[in-house]
Every structure is written in C-alpha cells, then in structure tokens.
Amino acid sequence: MNLIDRYIFAVQQYTPAAQQQSVADDLRDHLENEVDALSDGQPTEQEVAGLLRRFGSPEQVAQRYAPRPQPVKPEQMPKYMLVLRYVIAIAFGLTLIKSYFTVIASESFHLSQFISQFIVRFIDLGLFGFAVVTLIFWALNLRPQPQDQWDPQSLPEAGRPWQRISLSDIVSDIAEGIFILLLLWYNVWGPEVLSAYNDSVMIAPALADWRIGLSVLVVVAIAKQIWLLRTPYWTARLLRINLFISAIYVVVFGYLASLSEFIIFGSQATLWLSPDWINQLIRGLLALVAVIYLVKIVRDGRRLWLLRQST
C-alpha cells in the first residue's frame, strides 16, 4: 500500500490545506475498493501502478476535487476564440490605418521601415486586445453563475433556421460597431499620428457634424447586439429595430459617400498617393457599406414578413 500512500500524499500537495484531509479520505476509500477488485485483493505493485496510471496524475486528480479558477472555462472556449479572432482582426485593421497615415505624413517611404513599424504596432495592439478579452472572460467567471432560467416558450417555431442568430453574426456586428467608433474618433486614440500633419490634413467638416449622432447610433446598435447574446432569436420587435438602424446607416453612409472630399489635404501635406485617389477609395468603401446595409434591410424585411405570415 506504500504506492497508494505516496499517490494520495502527492494529490494532497495540489489541493488547498483545508481540503487535504477530506480529499485524502475520499480518495483512499475509492482506491482501496479498486485495489480489492484486482487479483482477489492481492495485486502486485505493477497492477497497482497501472491502476493509478489509469486514474490520472496527482495534479489531474486534485483538479477534480478542487478545481482551480481558470481565465476561460472549457465550455466558453469557442466564444472566447471567436471574440479573440475578431479583436485581432480589428487590431490588424487599425494598425494598417495608423501605419498608412504615418506613411502619408512622412516625407519619404521605405518599405522595410513600414513593415517593421506595422509588425511592432500590430503585436502591441494585438497583445493589448488579447489581455483585455482574457480579463473580461476571467471577470465574468468570478461572478456566481445563476441557475439556467431560460424559458422554453421563448423558443421559435420549428422549421425557421434563419430565426436563430448565430454567435459569429452577433460578435461580427459588435466588432463592426467598435471599428466604426474607432474610425470616427481617430483623433482621440491616434493623436501622435495626427500631430504629424499640423494643419495640412483634416477630416471633412461634414463628417464632423455627423460624428456624434452616428456614434450614438453605433453605441445603440452595439448594446442591441450584446443583449442578443441572452436571447439569440429574431423577433418582430428586434427586426423592426434592426430595420430602423440599418435605414439610418444607409442614409448616413450614402450621404458620406456622396461627399467630394472625405479627407481634406492642404498644400503642406506630403503624400505618395494622390488626394483624389485617397478620397475616391474612401467614397467607394462608404458606398459599399451603404449597399451592405441596404441588403440587410431587404433581408430583415423579408424575415419580418415571414414572421407576420405565421402569426
């Protein structure tokens, strides 16, 4: 039994002091029952070793008795990885934009310098995003988990696979909203780049007039998506809200795409791309966003019609 004693003692080293005795007693009873079933209660040391090997390492067994808090629980890992992918994608996009503005503000362009600065900035911002996401999941795990109180009557009718909102759609919409907010308030989080322009580059006044109102709308849209994490099913009310938000997005982004100048470059600006080409690219991207939300209006309008037909 010396091997059993050594095994139990090793398990105790991985458990809190207040639980060590109770863990040892329970584990000993369990192991002795298993040993009695081996070779009529007269097992060899090799047989006992095989039993303990199947039972698990001392650290694994201690984890079963006294689970240590983990930053991310195994059942939350798919959500965690999905959120992390979108955060890294946002970090990549913001780093690309920031690096681009740095290039057009400089007097010369060196590809090697651009790549090295981009990599350093992306790693820095990506690590920051990774830390923030991990801390958020860790903080959520510290809260006591309430009993599952979902209502079966809230489930949608069978045969409507489109009525369930996938987690990837929710997270992508939240990431999209955060990205738009960061672009709208670039002068807040990227002042060291903007300072290189002095007065030679500025955002069009028409965009500045829309910035606060559009920011409020984006925040509302993000709040709606976060609420959908609790009830990921389309209802008539949610579809009407989505139609309203999408319609405003179509108007706003369509108007911004019609501007002749999205970014105004003064005579002092040093550019390696023409101002017309830059503004044309931005207008094209804004028009594409407007078209995407127009398609969403058609999609959600059809879904709302289907829901009304079934009631």
Short mmCIF file of C-alpha atoms in Angstrom, two decimals:
data_model
loop_
_atom_site.label_atom_id
_atom_site.label_comp_id
_atom_site.label_asym_id
_atom_site.label_seq_id
_atom_site.Cartn_x
_atom_site.Cartn_y
_atom_site.Cartn_z
CA MET A 1 0.00 0.00 0.00
CA ASN A 2 3.05 2.27 0.09
CA LEU A 3 2.37 3.25 -3.54
CA ILE A 4 -1.20 4.25 -2.63
CA ASP A 5 0.08 6.37 0.29
CA ARG A 6 2.59 8.11 -1.93
CA TYR A 7 -0.09 8.76 -4.55
CA ILE A 8 -2.55 10.23 -2.03
CA PHE A 9 0.17 12.39 -0.49
CA ALA A 10 1.10 13.70 -3.94
CA VAL A 11 -2.53 14.58 -4.64
CA GLN A 12 -2.74 16.48 -1.35
CA GLN A 13 0.10 18.74 -2.41
CA TYR A 14 -2.09 20.14 -5.20
CA THR A 15 -5.18 20.75 -3.04
CA PRO A 16 -5.90 23.59 -0.55
CA ALA A 17 -4.86 22.86 3.03
CA ALA A 18 -8.46 22.96 4.29
CA GLN A 19 -9.47 20.18 1.88
CA GLN A 20 -6.44 17.93 2.04
CA GLN A 21 -7.75 15.55 4.70
CA SER A 22 -11.21 15.14 3.19
CA VAL A 23 -9.69 14.60 -0.25
CA ALA A 24 -7.28 12.00 1.15
CA ASP A 25 -10.06 10.09 2.96
CA ASP A 26 -12.35 10.02 -0.07
CA LEU A 27 -9.56 9.11 -2.44
CA ARG A 28 -8.28 6.34 -0.17
CA ASP A 29 -11.73 4.73 0.08
CA HIS A 30 -12.13 4.84 -3.67
CA LEU A 31 -8.67 3.42 -4.40
CA GLU A 32 -8.96 0.66 -1.82
CA ASN A 33 -12.21 -0.50 -3.44
CA GLU A 34 -10.47 -0.56 -6.81
CA VAL A 35 -7.46 -2.43 -5.39
CA ASP A 36 -9.71 -5.07 -3.76
CA ALA A 37 -11.12 -5.83 -7.20
CA LEU A 38 -7.62 -6.58 -8.53
CA SER A 39 -6.36 -10.18 -8.22
CA ASP A 40 -8.70 -11.00 -5.31
CA GLY A 41 -7.30 -8.20 -3.18
CA GLN A 42 -3.68 -9.30 -3.61
CA PRO A 43 -2.44 -7.18 -6.52
CA THR A 44 1.18 -6.79 -7.45
CA GLU A 45 2.88 -3.42 -7.35
CA GLN A 46 2.78 -3.30 -11.15
CA GLU A 47 -1.00 -3.80 -11.13
CA VAL A 48 -1.44 -1.01 -8.55
CA ALA A 49 0.79 1.25 -10.64
CA GLY A 50 -1.35 0.51 -13.71
CA LEU A 51 -4.49 1.37 -11.74
CA LEU A 52 -3.04 4.70 -10.60
CA ARG A 53 -1.85 5.47 -14.11
CA ARG A 54 -5.40 4.99 -15.43
CA PHE A 55 -6.78 7.06 -12.57
CA GLY A 56 -4.70 10.07 -13.60
CA SER A 57 -1.74 12.08 -12.43
CA PRO A 58 -1.89 13.63 -8.93
CA GLU A 59 -2.39 17.08 -10.44
CA GLN A 60 -5.30 15.88 -12.58
CA VAL A 61 -6.98 14.16 -9.65
CA ALA A 62 -6.57 17.22 -7.42
CA GLN A 63 -8.19 19.33 -10.12
CA ARG A 64 -11.29 17.10 -9.96
CA TYR A 65 -11.62 17.56 -6.21
CA ALA A 66 -10.71 21.25 -6.05
CA PRO A 67 -10.91 22.88 -9.47
CA ARG A 68 -8.64 25.86 -9.77
CA PRO A 69 -10.14 29.01 -11.27
CA GLN A 70 -9.36 29.31 -14.97
CA PRO A 71 -9.36 32.53 -17.00
CA VAL A 72 -11.58 30.83 -19.58
CA LYS A 73 -13.76 27.81 -18.83
CA PRO A 74 -13.67 24.95 -21.35
CA GLU A 75 -17.33 25.45 -22.29
CA GLN A 76 -16.61 29.14 -23.01
CA MET A 77 -13.57 28.46 -25.18
CA PRO A 78 -15.48 28.58 -28.53
CA LYS A 79 -16.89 32.03 -27.63
CA TYR A 80 -13.51 33.17 -26.37
CA MET A 81 -11.70 32.12 -29.54
CA LEU A 82 -14.36 33.72 -31.73
CA VAL A 83 -14.19 37.04 -29.88
CA LEU A 84 -10.41 36.91 -29.91
CA ARG A 85 -10.33 36.40 -33.69
CA TYR A 86 -12.45 39.49 -34.26
CA VAL A 87 -10.39 41.55 -31.80
CA ILE A 88 -7.20 40.54 -33.62
CA ALA A 89 -8.87 41.44 -36.94
CA ILE A 90 -9.78 44.88 -35.56
CA ALA A 91 -6.22 45.31 -34.30
CA PHE A 92 -4.91 44.44 -37.77
CA GLY A 93 -7.22 46.96 -39.47
CA LEU A 94 -6.45 49.76 -37.04
CA THR A 95 -2.72 49.09 -37.29
CA LEU A 96 -2.93 49.21 -41.08
CA ILE A 97 -4.80 52.53 -40.98
CA LYS A 98 -2.43 54.01 -38.42
CA SER A 99 0.62 52.90 -40.39
CA TYR A 100 -0.86 54.30 -43.59
CA PHE A 101 -1.47 57.73 -42.06
CA THR A 102 2.08 57.71 -40.74
CA VAL A 103 3.38 57.00 -44.25
CA ILE A 104 1.43 59.74 -45.97
CA ALA A 105 2.58 62.20 -43.30
CA SER A 106 6.23 61.37 -43.86
CA GLU A 107 8.46 62.90 -46.47
CA SER A 108 9.73 59.58 -47.78
CA PHE A 109 8.55 55.98 -47.92
CA HIS A 110 10.71 52.98 -47.04
CA LEU A 111 9.05 49.59 -47.38
CA SER A 112 11.25 47.86 -44.79
CA GLN A 113 10.57 50.60 -42.25
CA PHE A 114 6.84 50.44 -42.96
CA ILE A 115 6.75 46.65 -42.47
CA SER A 116 8.78 46.72 -39.26
CA GLN A 117 6.64 49.51 -37.77
CA PHE A 118 3.48 47.70 -38.81
CA ILE A 119 4.58 44.44 -37.17
CA VAL A 120 5.57 46.15 -33.91
CA ARG A 121 2.31 48.12 -33.73
CA PHE A 122 0.19 45.08 -34.61
CA ILE A 123 1.84 42.92 -31.95
CA ASP A 124 1.47 45.70 -29.38
CA LEU A 125 -2.21 46.31 -30.15
CA GLY A 126 -2.94 42.59 -30.58
CA LEU A 127 -1.43 41.73 -27.20
CA PHE A 128 -3.43 44.53 -25.60
CA GLY A 129 -6.64 43.19 -27.17
CA PHE A 130 -5.76 39.64 -26.08
CA ALA A 131 -5.23 40.83 -22.49
CA VAL A 132 -8.49 42.80 -22.43
CA VAL A 133 -10.57 39.90 -23.80
CA THR A 134 -8.97 37.41 -21.38
CA LEU A 135 -9.54 39.72 -18.40
CA ILE A 136 -13.19 40.20 -19.38
CA PHE A 137 -13.80 36.44 -19.55
CA TRP A 138 -11.91 35.95 -16.29
CA ALA A 139 -14.01 38.64 -14.55
CA LEU A 140 -17.21 37.03 -15.83
CA ASN A 141 -16.09 33.67 -14.45
CA LEU A 142 -15.57 35.21 -10.99
CA ARG A 143 -19.27 36.03 -10.77
CA PRO A 144 -21.53 33.36 -9.27
CA GLN A 145 -23.32 31.65 -12.12
CA PRO A 146 -27.13 31.76 -11.74
CA GLN A 147 -29.28 28.77 -12.46
CA ASP A 148 -30.37 28.40 -16.04
CA GLN A 149 -33.67 30.28 -16.24
CA TRP A 150 -34.35 30.14 -19.95
CA ASP A 151 -37.99 29.96 -20.97
CA PRO A 152 -38.95 27.10 -23.33
CA GLN A 153 -41.90 29.18 -24.54
CA SER A 154 -39.47 31.75 -25.95
CA LEU A 155 -38.12 29.25 -28.47
CA PRO A 156 -39.03 29.99 -32.11
CA GLU A 157 -41.25 27.75 -34.19
CA ALA A 158 -39.64 24.70 -35.77
CA GLY A 159 -38.65 24.98 -39.42
CA ARG A 160 -37.17 28.51 -39.20
CA PRO A 161 -33.40 28.07 -39.08
CA TRP A 162 -32.93 31.73 -40.07
CA GLN A 163 -34.62 32.90 -36.85
CA ARG A 164 -31.66 31.80 -34.73
CA ILE A 165 -28.91 34.42 -34.63
CA SER A 166 -25.51 32.75 -34.73
CA LEU A 167 -22.83 33.82 -32.27
CA SER A 168 -20.48 34.70 -35.13
CA ASP A 169 -23.06 37.16 -36.54
CA ILE A 170 -23.50 38.83 -33.15
CA VAL A 171 -19.78 39.13 -32.47
CA SER A 172 -19.04 40.34 -36.02
CA ASP A 173 -21.67 43.09 -35.69
CA ILE A 174 -20.21 44.15 -32.33
CA ALA A 175 -16.70 44.20 -33.83
CA GLU A 176 -18.00 46.18 -36.80
CA GLY A 177 -19.54 48.77 -34.47
CA ILE A 178 -16.37 49.09 -32.41
CA PHE A 179 -14.33 49.53 -35.58
CA ILE A 180 -16.65 52.31 -36.80
CA LEU A 181 -16.40 54.08 -33.43
CA LEU A 182 -12.62 53.90 -33.51
CA LEU A 183 -12.57 55.36 -37.02
CA LEU A 184 -14.97 58.16 -36.06
CA TRP A 185 -12.84 59.14 -33.07
CA TYR A 186 -9.44 58.51 -34.56
CA ASN A 187 -8.22 61.88 -33.24
CA VAL A 188 -8.66 60.55 -29.69
CA TRP A 189 -6.70 57.30 -29.92
CA GLY A 190 -4.17 58.30 -32.59
CA PRO A 191 -3.04 61.84 -31.65
CA GLU A 192 0.66 61.16 -32.19
CA VAL A 193 -0.04 60.41 -35.87
CA LEU A 194 -2.37 63.34 -36.40
CA SER A 195 0.15 65.70 -34.81
CA ALA A 196 2.47 64.96 -37.73
CA TYR A 197 0.04 66.67 -40.06
CA ASN A 198 -0.16 70.00 -38.26
CA ASP A 199 -2.89 71.73 -40.29
CA SER A 200 -2.13 70.03 -43.58
CA VAL A 201 -4.69 67.24 -43.24
CA MET A 202 -8.14 67.30 -41.63
CA ILE A 203 -11.39 65.39 -41.71
CA ALA A 204 -14.16 66.92 -43.78
CA PRO A 205 -16.41 69.22 -41.66
CA ALA A 206 -19.48 67.35 -42.93
CA LEU A 207 -18.22 64.18 -41.25
CA ALA A 208 -17.51 66.04 -38.01
CA ASP A 209 -21.14 67.23 -37.99
CA TRP A 210 -22.36 63.63 -38.20
CA ARG A 211 -19.83 62.14 -35.83
CA ILE A 212 -21.67 62.47 -32.50
CA GLY A 213 -25.05 61.38 -33.85
CA LEU A 214 -23.54 58.46 -35.70
CA SER A 215 -21.58 57.45 -32.60
CA VAL A 216 -24.78 57.35 -30.53
CA LEU A 217 -26.41 55.17 -33.18
CA VAL A 218 -23.45 52.79 -33.24
CA VAL A 219 -23.47 52.51 -29.43
CA VAL A 220 -27.19 51.65 -29.51
CA ALA A 221 -26.52 49.02 -32.17
CA ILE A 222 -23.70 47.50 -30.09
CA ALA A 223 -25.94 47.43 -26.99
CA LYS A 224 -28.60 45.64 -29.03
CA GLN A 225 -26.10 43.01 -30.16
CA ILE A 226 -24.89 42.46 -26.60
CA TRP A 227 -28.50 41.97 -25.48
CA LEU A 228 -28.92 39.39 -28.25
CA LEU A 229 -26.31 37.23 -26.53
CA ARG A 230 -29.03 36.40 -23.97
CA THR A 231 -31.83 35.72 -26.48
CA PRO A 232 -30.26 34.95 -29.87
CA TYR A 233 -33.53 34.74 -31.81
CA TRP A 234 -35.11 37.20 -34.20
CA THR A 235 -38.46 38.58 -33.08
CA ALA A 236 -40.72 41.07 -34.82
CA ARG A 237 -39.61 43.82 -32.44
CA LEU A 238 -35.92 43.12 -32.94
CA LEU A 239 -36.35 43.03 -36.70
CA ARG A 240 -38.09 46.41 -36.66
CA ILE A 241 -35.26 47.86 -34.57
CA ASN A 242 -32.73 46.37 -36.95
CA LEU A 243 -34.57 47.80 -39.95
CA PHE A 244 -34.58 51.26 -38.35
CA ILE A 245 -30.85 51.17 -37.56
CA SER A 246 -29.97 49.80 -41.00
CA ALA A 247 -32.05 52.50 -42.71
CA ILE A 248 -30.18 55.23 -40.83
CA TYR A 249 -26.86 53.58 -41.73
CA VAL A 250 -27.86 53.57 -45.41
CA VAL A 251 -28.72 57.29 -45.29
CA VAL A 252 -25.60 58.29 -43.35
CA PHE A 253 -23.07 56.22 -45.29
CA GLY A 254 -24.78 57.05 -48.58
CA TYR A 255 -24.51 60.76 -47.78
CA LEU A 256 -20.87 60.45 -46.73
CA ALA A 257 -20.10 58.55 -49.94
CA SER A 258 -21.51 61.48 -51.92
CA LEU A 259 -19.04 63.97 -50.42
CA SER A 260 -16.45 65.24 -52.83
CA GLU A 261 -13.81 65.28 -50.10
CA PHE A 262 -13.80 62.98 -47.12
CA ILE A 263 -10.30 64.00 -46.04
CA ILE A 264 -9.09 67.49 -46.91
CA PHE A 265 -5.39 67.75 -47.74
CA GLY A 266 -3.73 71.14 -47.57
CA SER A 267 -0.83 72.29 -49.69
CA GLN A 268 1.57 71.37 -46.88
CA ALA A 269 0.63 67.67 -46.95
CA THR A 270 3.26 65.27 -48.25
CA LEU A 271 1.61 62.33 -49.99
CA TRP A 272 2.80 59.37 -52.03
CA LEU A 273 -0.79 58.78 -53.21
CA SER A 274 -2.90 61.47 -54.84
CA PRO A 275 -5.61 63.11 -52.66
CA ASP A 276 -8.24 62.34 -55.32
CA TRP A 277 -7.34 58.66 -55.29
CA ILE A 278 -7.49 58.50 -51.49
CA ASN A 279 -10.88 60.21 -51.31
CA GLN A 280 -12.23 58.10 -54.15
CA LEU A 281 -11.17 54.94 -52.32
CA ILE A 282 -12.89 56.12 -49.12
CA ARG A 283 -16.04 57.05 -51.03
CA GLY A 284 -16.09 53.60 -52.62
CA LEU A 285 -15.76 51.90 -49.23
CA LEU A 286 -18.54 54.05 -47.75
CA ALA A 287 -20.80 53.29 -50.71
CA LEU A 288 -20.10 49.57 -50.25
CA VAL A 289 -21.11 49.81 -46.58
CA ALA A 290 -24.33 51.57 -47.58
CA VAL A 291 -25.12 48.81 -50.09
CA ILE A 292 -24.43 46.12 -47.46
CA TYR A 293 -26.94 47.71 -45.08
CA LEU A 294 -29.42 48.07 -47.94
CA VAL A 295 -29.17 44.31 -48.49
CA LYS A 296 -29.73 43.82 -44.75
CA ILE A 297 -32.92 45.90 -45.00
CA VAL A 298 -34.23 43.61 -47.74
CA ARG A 299 -33.26 40.51 -45.75
CA ASP A 300 -34.80 41.69 -42.47
CA GLY A 301 -37.90 42.97 -44.25
CA ARG A 302 -38.46 39.51 -45.71
CA ARG A 303 -37.94 37.90 -42.30
CA LEU A 304 -40.43 40.27 -40.70
CA TRP A 305 -42.97 39.41 -43.42
CA LEU A 306 -42.43 35.68 -42.78
CA LEU A 307 -42.99 36.16 -39.05
CA ARG A 308 -46.22 38.06 -39.65
CA GLN A 309 -47.45 35.38 -42.03
CA SER A 310 -47.01 32.68 -39.36
CA THR A 311 -48.90 34.53 -36.61
#
